[in-house]
Tab-separated table of N, CA and C in Angstrom:
chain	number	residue	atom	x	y	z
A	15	UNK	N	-68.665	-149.139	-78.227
A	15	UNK	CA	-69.633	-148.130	-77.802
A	15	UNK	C	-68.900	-146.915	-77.271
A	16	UNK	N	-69.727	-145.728	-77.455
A	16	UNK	CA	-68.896	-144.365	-76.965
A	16	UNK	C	-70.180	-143.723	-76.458
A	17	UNK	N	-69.525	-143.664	-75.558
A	17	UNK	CA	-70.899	-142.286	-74.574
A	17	UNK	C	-70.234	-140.800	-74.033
A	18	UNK	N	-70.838	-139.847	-74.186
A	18	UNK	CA	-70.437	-139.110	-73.767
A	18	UNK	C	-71.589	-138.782	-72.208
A	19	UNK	N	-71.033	-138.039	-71.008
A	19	UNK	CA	-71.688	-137.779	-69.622
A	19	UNK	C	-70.985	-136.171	-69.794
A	20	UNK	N	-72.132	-135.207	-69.539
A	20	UNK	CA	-72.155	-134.387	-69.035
A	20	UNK	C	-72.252	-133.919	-67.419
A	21	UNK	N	-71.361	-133.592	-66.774
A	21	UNK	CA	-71.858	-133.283	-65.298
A	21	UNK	C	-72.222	-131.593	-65.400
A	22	UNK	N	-73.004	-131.685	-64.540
A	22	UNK	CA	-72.788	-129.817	-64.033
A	22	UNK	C	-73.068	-129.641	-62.803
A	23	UNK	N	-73.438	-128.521	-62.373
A	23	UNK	CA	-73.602	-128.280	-60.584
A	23	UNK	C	-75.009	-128.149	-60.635
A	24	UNK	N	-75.887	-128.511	-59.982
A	24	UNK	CA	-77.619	-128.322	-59.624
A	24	UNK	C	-77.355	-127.269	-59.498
A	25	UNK	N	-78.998	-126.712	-59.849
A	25	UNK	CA	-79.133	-125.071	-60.356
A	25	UNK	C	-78.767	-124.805	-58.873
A	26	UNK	N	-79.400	-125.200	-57.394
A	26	UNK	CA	-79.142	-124.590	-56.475
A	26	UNK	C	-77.709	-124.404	-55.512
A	27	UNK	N	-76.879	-124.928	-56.520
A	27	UNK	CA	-75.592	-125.063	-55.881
A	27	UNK	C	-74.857	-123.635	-56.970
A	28	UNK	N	-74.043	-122.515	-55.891
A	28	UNK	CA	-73.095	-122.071	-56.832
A	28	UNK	C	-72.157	-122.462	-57.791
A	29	UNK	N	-71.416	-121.638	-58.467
A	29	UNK	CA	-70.346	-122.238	-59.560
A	29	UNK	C	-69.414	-121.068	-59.508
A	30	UNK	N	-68.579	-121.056	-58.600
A	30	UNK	CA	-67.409	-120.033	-58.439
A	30	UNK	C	-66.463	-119.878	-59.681
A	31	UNK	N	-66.363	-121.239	-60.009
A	31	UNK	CA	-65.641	-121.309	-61.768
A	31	UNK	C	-66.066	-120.580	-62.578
A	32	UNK	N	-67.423	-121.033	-62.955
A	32	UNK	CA	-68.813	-120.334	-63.777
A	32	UNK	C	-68.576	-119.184	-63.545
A	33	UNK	N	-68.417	-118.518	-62.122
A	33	UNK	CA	-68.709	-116.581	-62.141
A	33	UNK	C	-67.477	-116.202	-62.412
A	34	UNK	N	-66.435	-116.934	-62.212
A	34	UNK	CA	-64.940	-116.294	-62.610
A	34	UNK	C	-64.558	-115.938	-63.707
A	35	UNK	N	-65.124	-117.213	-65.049
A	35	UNK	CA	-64.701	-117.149	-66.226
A	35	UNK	C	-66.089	-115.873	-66.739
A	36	UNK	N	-67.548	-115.827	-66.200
A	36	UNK	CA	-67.712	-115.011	-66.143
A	36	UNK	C	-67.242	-113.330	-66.174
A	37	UNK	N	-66.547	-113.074	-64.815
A	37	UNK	CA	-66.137	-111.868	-64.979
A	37	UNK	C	-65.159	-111.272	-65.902
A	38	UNK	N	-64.004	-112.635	-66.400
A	38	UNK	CA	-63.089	-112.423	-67.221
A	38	UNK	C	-63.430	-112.161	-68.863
A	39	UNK	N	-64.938	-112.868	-68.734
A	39	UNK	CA	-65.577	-112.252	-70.294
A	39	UNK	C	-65.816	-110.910	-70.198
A	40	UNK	N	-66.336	-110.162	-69.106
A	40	UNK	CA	-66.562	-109.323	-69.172
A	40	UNK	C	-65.723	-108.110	-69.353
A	41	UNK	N	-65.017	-108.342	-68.457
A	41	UNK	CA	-63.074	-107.183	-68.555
A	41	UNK	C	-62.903	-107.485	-70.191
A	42	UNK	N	-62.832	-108.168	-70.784
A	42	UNK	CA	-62.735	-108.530	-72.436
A	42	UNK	C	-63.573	-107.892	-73.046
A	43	UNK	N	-64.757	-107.576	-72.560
A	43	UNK	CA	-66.143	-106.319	-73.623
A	43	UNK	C	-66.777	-107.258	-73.481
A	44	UNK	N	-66.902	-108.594	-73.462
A	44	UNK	CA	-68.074	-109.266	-74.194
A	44	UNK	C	-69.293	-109.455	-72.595
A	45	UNK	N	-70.033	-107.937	-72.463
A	45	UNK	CA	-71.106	-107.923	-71.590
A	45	UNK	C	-72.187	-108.593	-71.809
A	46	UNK	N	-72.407	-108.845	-72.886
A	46	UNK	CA	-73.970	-109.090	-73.483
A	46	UNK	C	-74.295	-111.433	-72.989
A	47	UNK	N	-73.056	-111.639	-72.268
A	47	UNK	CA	-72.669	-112.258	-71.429
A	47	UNK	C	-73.092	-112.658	-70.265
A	48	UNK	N	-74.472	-113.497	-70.068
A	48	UNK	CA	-75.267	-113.054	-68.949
A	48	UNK	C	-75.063	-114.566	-67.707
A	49	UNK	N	-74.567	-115.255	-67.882
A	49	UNK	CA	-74.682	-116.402	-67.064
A	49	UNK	C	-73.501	-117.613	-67.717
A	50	UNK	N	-72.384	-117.973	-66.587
A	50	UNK	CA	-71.206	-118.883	-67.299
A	50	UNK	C	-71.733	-120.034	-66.292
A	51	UNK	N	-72.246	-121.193	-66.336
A	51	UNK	CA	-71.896	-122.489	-65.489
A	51	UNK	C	-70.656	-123.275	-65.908
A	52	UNK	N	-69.862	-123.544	-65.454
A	52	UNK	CA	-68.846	-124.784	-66.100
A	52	UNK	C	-69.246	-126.197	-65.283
A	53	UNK	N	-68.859	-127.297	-65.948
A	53	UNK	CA	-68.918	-129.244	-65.740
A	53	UNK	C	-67.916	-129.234	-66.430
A	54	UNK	N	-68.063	-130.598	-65.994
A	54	UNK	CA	-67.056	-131.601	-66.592
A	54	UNK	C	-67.513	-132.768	-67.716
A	55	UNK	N	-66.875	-132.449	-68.945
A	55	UNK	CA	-67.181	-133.874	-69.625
A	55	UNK	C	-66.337	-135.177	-69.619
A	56	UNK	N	-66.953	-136.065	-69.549
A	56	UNK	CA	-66.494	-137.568	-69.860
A	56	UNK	C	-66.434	-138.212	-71.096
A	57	UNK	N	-65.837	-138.504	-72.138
A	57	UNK	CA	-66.177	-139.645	-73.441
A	57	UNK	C	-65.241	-140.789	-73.446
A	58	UNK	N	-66.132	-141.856	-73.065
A	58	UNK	CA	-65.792	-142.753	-72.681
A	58	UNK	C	-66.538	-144.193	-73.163
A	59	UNK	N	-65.349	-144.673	-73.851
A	59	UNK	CA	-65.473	-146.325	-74.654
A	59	UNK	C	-65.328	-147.049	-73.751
A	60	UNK	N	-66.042	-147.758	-74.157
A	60	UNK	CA	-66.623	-149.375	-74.263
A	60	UNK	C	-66.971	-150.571	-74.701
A	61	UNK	N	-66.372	-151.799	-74.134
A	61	UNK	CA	-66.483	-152.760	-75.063
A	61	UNK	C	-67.099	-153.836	-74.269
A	62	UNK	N	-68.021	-154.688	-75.259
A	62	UNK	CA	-68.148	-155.962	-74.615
A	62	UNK	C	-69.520	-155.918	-73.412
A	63	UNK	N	-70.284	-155.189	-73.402
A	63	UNK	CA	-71.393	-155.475	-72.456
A	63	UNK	C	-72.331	-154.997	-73.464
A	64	UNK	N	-74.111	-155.363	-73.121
A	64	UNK	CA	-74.856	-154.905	-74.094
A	64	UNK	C	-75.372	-153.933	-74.033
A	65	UNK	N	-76.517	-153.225	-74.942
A	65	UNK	CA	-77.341	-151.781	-74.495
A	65	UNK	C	-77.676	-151.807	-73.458
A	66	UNK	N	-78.526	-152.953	-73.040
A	66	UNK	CA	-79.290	-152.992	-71.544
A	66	UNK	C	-78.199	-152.955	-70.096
A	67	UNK	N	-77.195	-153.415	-69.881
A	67	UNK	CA	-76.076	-153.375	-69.502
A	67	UNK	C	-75.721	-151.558	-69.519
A	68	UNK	N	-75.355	-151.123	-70.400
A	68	UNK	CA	-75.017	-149.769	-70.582
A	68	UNK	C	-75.956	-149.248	-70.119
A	69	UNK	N	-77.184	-148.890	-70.203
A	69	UNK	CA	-78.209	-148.327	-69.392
A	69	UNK	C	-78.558	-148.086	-68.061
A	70	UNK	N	-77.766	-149.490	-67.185
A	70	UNK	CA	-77.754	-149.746	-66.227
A	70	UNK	C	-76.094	-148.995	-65.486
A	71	UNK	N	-75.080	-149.167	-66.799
A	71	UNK	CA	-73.857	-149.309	-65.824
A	71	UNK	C	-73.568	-147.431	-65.942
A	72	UNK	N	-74.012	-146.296	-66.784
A	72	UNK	CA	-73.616	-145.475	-66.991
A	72	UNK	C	-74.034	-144.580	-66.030
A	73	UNK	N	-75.419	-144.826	-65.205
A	73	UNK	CA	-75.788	-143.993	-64.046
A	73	UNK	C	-75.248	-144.428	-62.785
A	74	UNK	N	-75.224	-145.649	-63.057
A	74	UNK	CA	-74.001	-146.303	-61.743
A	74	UNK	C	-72.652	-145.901	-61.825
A	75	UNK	N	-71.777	-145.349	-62.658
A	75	UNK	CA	-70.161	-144.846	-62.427
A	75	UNK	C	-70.429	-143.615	-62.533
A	76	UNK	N	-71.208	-143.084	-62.880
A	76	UNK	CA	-71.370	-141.789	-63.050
A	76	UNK	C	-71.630	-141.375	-61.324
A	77	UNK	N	-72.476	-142.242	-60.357
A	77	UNK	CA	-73.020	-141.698	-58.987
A	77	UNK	C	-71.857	-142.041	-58.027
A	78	UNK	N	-70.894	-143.477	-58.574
A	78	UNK	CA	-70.177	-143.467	-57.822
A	78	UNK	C	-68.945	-143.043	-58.135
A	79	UNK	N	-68.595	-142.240	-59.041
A	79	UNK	CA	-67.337	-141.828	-59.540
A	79	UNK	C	-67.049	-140.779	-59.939
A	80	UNK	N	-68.194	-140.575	-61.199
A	80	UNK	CA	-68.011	-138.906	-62.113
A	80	UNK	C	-68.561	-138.174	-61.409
A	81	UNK	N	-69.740	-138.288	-60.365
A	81	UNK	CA	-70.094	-136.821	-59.848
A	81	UNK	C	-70.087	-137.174	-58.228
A	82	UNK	N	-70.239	-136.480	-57.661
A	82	UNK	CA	-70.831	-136.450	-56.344
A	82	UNK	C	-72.131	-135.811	-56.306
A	83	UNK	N	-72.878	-136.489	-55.766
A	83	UNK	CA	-74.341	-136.695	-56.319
A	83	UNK	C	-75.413	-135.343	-55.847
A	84	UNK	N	-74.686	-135.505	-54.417
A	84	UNK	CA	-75.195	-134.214	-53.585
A	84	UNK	C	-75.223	-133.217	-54.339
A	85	UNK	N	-74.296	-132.484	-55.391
A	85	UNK	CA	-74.415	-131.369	-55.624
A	85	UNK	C	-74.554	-131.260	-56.905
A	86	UNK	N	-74.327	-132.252	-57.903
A	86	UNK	CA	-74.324	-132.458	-59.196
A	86	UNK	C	-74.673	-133.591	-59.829
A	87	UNK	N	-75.410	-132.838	-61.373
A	87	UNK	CA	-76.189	-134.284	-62.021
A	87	UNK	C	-75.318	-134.170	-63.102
A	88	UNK	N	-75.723	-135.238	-63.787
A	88	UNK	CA	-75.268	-135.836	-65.171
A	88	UNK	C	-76.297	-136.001	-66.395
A	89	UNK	N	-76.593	-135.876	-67.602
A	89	UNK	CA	-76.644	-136.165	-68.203
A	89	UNK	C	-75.961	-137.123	-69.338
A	90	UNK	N	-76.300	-137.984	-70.181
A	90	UNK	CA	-75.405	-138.890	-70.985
A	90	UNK	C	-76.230	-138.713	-72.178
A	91	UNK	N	-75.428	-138.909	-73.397
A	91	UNK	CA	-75.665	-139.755	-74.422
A	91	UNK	C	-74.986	-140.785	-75.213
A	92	UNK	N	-74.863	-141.640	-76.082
A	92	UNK	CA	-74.889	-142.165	-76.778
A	92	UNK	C	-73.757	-141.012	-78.255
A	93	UNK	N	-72.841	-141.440	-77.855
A	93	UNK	CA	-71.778	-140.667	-79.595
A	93	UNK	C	-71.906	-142.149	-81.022
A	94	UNK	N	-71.949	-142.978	-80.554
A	94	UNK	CA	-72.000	-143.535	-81.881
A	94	UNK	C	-73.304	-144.603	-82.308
A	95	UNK	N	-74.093	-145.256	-83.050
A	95	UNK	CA	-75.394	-145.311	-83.815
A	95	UNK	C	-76.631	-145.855	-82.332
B	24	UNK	N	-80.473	-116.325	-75.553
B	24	UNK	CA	-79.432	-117.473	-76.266
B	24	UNK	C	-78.574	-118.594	-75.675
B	25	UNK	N	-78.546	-119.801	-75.199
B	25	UNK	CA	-78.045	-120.503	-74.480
B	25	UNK	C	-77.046	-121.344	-75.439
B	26	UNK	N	-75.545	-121.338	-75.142
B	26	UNK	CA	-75.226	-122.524	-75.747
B	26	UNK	C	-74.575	-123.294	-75.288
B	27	UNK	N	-74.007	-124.357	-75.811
B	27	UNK	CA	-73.014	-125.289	-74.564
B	27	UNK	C	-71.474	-124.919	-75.555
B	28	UNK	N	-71.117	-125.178	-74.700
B	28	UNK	CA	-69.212	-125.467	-75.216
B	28	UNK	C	-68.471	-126.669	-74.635
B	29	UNK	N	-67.799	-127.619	-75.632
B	29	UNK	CA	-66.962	-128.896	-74.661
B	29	UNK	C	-66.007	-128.920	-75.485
B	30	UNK	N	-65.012	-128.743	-74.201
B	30	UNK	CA	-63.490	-128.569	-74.546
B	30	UNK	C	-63.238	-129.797	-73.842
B	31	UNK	N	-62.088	-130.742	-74.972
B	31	UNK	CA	-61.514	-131.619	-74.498
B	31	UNK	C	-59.980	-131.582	-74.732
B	32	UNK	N	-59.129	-132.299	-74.680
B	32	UNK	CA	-57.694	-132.461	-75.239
B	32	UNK	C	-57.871	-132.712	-76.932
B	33	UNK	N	-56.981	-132.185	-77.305
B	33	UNK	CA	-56.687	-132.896	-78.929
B	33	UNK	C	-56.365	-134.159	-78.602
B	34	UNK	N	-56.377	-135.281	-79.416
B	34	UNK	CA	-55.825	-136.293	-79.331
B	34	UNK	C	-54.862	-136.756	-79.317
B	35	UNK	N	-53.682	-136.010	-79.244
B	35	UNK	CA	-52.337	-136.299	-79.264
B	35	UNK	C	-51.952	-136.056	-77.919
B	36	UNK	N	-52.822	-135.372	-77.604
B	36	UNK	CA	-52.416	-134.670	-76.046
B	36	UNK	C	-52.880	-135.754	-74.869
B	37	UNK	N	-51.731	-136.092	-74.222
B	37	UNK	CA	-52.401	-137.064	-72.924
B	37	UNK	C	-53.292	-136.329	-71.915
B	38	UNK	N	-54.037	-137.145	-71.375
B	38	UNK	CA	-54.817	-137.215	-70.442
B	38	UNK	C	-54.833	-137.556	-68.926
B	39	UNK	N	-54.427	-137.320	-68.024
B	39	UNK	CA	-53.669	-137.933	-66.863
B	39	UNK	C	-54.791	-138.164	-65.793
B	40	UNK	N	-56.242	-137.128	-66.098
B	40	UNK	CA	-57.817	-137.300	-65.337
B	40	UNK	C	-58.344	-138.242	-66.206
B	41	UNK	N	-58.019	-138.431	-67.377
B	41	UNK	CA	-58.858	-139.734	-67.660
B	41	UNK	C	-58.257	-140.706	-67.439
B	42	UNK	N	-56.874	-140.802	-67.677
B	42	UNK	CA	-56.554	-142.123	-67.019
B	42	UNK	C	-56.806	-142.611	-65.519
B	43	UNK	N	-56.492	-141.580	-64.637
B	43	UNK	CA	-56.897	-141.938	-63.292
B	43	UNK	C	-58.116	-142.244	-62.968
B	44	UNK	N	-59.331	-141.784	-63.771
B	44	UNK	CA	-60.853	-142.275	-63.985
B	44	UNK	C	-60.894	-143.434	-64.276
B	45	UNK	N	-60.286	-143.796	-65.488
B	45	UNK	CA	-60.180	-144.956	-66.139
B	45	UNK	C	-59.957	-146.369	-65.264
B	46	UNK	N	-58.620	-145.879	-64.307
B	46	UNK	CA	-57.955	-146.994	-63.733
B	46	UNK	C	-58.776	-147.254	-62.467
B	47	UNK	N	-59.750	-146.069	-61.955
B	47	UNK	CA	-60.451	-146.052	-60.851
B	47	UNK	C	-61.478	-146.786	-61.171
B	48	UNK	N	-62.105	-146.750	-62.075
B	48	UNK	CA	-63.435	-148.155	-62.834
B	48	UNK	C	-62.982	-148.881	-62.782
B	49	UNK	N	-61.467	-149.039	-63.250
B	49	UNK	CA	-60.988	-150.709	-63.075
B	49	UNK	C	-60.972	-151.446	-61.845
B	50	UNK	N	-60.740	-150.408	-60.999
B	50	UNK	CA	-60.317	-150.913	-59.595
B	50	UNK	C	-62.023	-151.603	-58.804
B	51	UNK	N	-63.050	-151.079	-59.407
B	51	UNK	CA	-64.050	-151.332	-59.041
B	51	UNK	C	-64.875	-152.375	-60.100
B	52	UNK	N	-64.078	-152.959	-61.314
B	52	UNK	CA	-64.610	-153.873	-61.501
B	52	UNK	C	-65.447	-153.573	-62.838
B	53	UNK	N	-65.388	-152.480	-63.082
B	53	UNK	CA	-65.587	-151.920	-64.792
B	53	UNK	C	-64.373	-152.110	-65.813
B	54	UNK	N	-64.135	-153.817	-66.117
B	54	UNK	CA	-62.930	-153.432	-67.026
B	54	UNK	C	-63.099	-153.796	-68.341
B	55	UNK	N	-64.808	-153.337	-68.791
B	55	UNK	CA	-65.034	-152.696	-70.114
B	55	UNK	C	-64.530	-151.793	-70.500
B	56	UNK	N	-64.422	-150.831	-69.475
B	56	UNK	CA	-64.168	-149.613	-69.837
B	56	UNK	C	-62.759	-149.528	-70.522
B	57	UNK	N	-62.284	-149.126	-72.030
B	57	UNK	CA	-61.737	-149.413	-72.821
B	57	UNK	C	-60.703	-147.842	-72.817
B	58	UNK	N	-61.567	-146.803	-72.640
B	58	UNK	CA	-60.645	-145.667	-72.088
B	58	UNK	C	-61.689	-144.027	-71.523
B	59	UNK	N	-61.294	-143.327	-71.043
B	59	UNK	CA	-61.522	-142.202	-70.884
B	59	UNK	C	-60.800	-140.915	-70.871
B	60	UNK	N	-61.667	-139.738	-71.433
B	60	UNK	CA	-61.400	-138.952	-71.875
B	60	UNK	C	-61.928	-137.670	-70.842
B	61	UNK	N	-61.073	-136.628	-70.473
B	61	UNK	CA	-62.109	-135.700	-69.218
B	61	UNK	C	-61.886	-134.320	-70.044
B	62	UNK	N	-62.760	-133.842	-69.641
B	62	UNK	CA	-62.938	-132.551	-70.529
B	62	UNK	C	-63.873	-131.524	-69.729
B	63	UNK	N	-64.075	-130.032	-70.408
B	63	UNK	CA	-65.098	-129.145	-69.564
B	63	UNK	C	-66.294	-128.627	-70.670
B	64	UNK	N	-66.941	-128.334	-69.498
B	64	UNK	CA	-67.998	-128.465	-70.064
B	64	UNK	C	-68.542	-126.656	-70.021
B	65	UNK	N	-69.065	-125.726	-70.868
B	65	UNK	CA	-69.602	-124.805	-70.307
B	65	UNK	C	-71.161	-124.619	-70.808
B	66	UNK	N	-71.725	-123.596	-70.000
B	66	UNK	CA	-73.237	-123.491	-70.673
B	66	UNK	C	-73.118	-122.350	-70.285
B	67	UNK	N	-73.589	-121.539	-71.440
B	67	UNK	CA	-73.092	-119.808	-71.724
B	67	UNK	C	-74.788	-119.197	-72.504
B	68	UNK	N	-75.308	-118.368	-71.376
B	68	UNK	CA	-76.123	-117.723	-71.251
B	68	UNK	C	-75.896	-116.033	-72.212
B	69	UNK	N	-76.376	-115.206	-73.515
B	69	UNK	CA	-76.080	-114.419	-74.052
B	69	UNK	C	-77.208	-113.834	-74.313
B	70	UNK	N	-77.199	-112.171	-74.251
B	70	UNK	CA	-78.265	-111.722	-74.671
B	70	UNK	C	-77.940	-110.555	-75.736
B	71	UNK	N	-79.213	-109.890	-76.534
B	71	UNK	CA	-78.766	-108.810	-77.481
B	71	UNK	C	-77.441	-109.078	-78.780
B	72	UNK	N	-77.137	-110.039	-78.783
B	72	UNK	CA	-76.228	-110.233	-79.822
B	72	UNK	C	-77.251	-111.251	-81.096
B	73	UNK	N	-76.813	-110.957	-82.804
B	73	UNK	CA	-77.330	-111.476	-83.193
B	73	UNK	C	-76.538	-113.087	-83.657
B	74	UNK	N	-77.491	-113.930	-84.435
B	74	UNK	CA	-77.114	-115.183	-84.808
B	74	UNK	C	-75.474	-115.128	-85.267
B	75	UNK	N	-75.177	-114.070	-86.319
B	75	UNK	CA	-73.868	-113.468	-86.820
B	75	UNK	C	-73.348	-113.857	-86.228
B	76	UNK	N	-73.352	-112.842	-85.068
B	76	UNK	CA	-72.444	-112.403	-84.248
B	76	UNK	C	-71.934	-113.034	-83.209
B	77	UNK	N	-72.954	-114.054	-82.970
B	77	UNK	CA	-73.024	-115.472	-81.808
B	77	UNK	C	-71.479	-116.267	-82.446
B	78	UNK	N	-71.912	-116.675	-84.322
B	78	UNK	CA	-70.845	-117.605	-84.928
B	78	UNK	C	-69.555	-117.150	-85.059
B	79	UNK	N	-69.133	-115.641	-84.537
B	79	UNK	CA	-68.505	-115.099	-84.729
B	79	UNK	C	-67.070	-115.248	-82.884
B	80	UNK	N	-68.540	-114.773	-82.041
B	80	UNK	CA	-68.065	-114.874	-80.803
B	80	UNK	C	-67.349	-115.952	-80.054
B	81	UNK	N	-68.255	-116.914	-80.307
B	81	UNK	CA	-67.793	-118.156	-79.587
B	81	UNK	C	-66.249	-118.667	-79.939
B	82	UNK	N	-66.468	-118.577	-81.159
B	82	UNK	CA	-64.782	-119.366	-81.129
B	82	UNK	C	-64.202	-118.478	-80.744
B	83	UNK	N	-64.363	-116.775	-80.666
B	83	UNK	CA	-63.164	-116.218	-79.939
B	83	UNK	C	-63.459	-115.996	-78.624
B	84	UNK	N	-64.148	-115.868	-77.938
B	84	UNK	CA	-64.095	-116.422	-76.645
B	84	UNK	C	-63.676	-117.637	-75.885
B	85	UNK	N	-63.335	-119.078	-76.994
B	85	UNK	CA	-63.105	-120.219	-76.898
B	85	UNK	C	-61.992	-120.209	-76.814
B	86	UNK	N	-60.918	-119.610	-77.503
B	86	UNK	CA	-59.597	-119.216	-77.842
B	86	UNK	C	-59.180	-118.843	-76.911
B	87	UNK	N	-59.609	-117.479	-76.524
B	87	UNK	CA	-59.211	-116.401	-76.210
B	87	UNK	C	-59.257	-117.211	-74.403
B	88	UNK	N	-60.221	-117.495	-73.944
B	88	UNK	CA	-60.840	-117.626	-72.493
B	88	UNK	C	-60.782	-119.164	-71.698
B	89	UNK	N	-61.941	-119.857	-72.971
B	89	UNK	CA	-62.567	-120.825	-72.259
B	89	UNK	C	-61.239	-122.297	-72.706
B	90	UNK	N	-60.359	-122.022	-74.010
B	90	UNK	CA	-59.269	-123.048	-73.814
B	90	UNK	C	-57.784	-122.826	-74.011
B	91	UNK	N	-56.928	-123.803	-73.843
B	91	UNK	CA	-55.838	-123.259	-74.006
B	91	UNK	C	-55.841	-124.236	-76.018
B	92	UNK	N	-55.504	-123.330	-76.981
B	92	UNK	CA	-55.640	-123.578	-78.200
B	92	UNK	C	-54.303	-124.382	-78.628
B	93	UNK	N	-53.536	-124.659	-77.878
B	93	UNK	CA	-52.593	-125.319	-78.173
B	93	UNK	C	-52.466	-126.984	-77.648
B	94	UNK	N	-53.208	-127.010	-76.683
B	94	UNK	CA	-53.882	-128.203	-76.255
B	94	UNK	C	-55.184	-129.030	-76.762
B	95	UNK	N	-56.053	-128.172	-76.174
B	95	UNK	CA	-57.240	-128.178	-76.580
B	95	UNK	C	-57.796	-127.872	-77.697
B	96	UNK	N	-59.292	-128.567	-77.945
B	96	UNK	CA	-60.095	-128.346	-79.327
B	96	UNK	C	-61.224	-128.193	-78.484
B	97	UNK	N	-62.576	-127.684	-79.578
B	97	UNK	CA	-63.617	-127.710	-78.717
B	97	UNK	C	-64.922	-127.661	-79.756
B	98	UNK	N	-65.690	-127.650	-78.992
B	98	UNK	CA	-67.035	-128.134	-80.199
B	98	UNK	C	-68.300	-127.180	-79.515
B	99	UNK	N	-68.894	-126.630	-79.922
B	99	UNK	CA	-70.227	-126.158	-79.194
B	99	UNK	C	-71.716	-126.452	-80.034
B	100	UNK	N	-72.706	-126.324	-79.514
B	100	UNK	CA	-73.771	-126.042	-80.114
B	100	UNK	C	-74.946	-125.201	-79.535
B	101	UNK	N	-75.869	-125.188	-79.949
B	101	UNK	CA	-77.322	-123.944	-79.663
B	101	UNK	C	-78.316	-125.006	-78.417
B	102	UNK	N	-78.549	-124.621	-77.667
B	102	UNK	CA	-79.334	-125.690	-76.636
B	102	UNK	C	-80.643	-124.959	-76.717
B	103	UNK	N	-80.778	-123.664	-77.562
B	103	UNK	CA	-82.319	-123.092	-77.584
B	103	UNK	C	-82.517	-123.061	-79.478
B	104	UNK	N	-83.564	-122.860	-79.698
B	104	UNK	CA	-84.338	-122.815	-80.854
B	104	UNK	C	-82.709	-122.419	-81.730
C-alpha cells in the first residue's frame, strides 16, 4: 500500500514560508501571483495491515507525528488501486 | 486559478526526514511502515494569466523557485475547474 498525506497550515494560522516564496515570485515578474501556502508531503508504504487498519492508523501518525495538530491539518489519499 | 505543486527528492537522492520519520513510527510501534518519503507541498493562488500560459509558468517557476532541479522532481495539478 502507498498513501500519500498532505499537511498544510489552517487557513487561520500564517505561513511566513508561503509569503517569502511569495515575494521572491514576485521580484521575478510573475505578479499575477496572488497567494503562496507551503506543507509538507509524506508518501509513505506499507505493508501487512488491512484497509480498515489503514483508515484507522493514517489519522493516528499523522496527529501524533506528521503534524502538530494545533496549527495544521492533513489530508491523505490512497496512490495505488 | 488554484494549483498545487509537490516536490519530492528524485529517487536516487536520499532522504534523511524520511528516514528519521520512518524510524520515529518504528519507535512507536508502526513497523509496517515499510518507508517514507518527505517532500513540500505548495498551493499557488494565480490570477489574469491564461490556461497557456499557466502550462507554461509552472514548471518555470518550479525550476527556477519552488525546487532545487538537480535534486528534486515535482508534479502539480489544477485544484479548480
Amino acid at each position: 500500500m502507498k498513501v500519500r498525506i498532505l499537511v498544510s497550515f489552517k487557513e487561520s494560522v500564517l505561513d511566513p514560508q508561503g509569503q517569502t516564496v511569495k515575494h521572491a515570485l514576485h521580484t521575478l515578474g510573475y505578479d499575477f501571483i496572488k497567494n503562496v501556502r507551503q506543507g509538507k508531503l509524506f508518501e509513505i508504504d506499507l505493508d501487512g495491515i488491512s484497509e480498515k487498519e489503514l483508515e484507522k492508523i493514517i489519522p493516528e501518525i499523522s496527529d501524533k507525528v506528521l503534524t502538530n495538530p494545533i496549527i495544521e491539518k492533513f489530508t491523505w489519499e490512497r496512490l495505488d488501486g
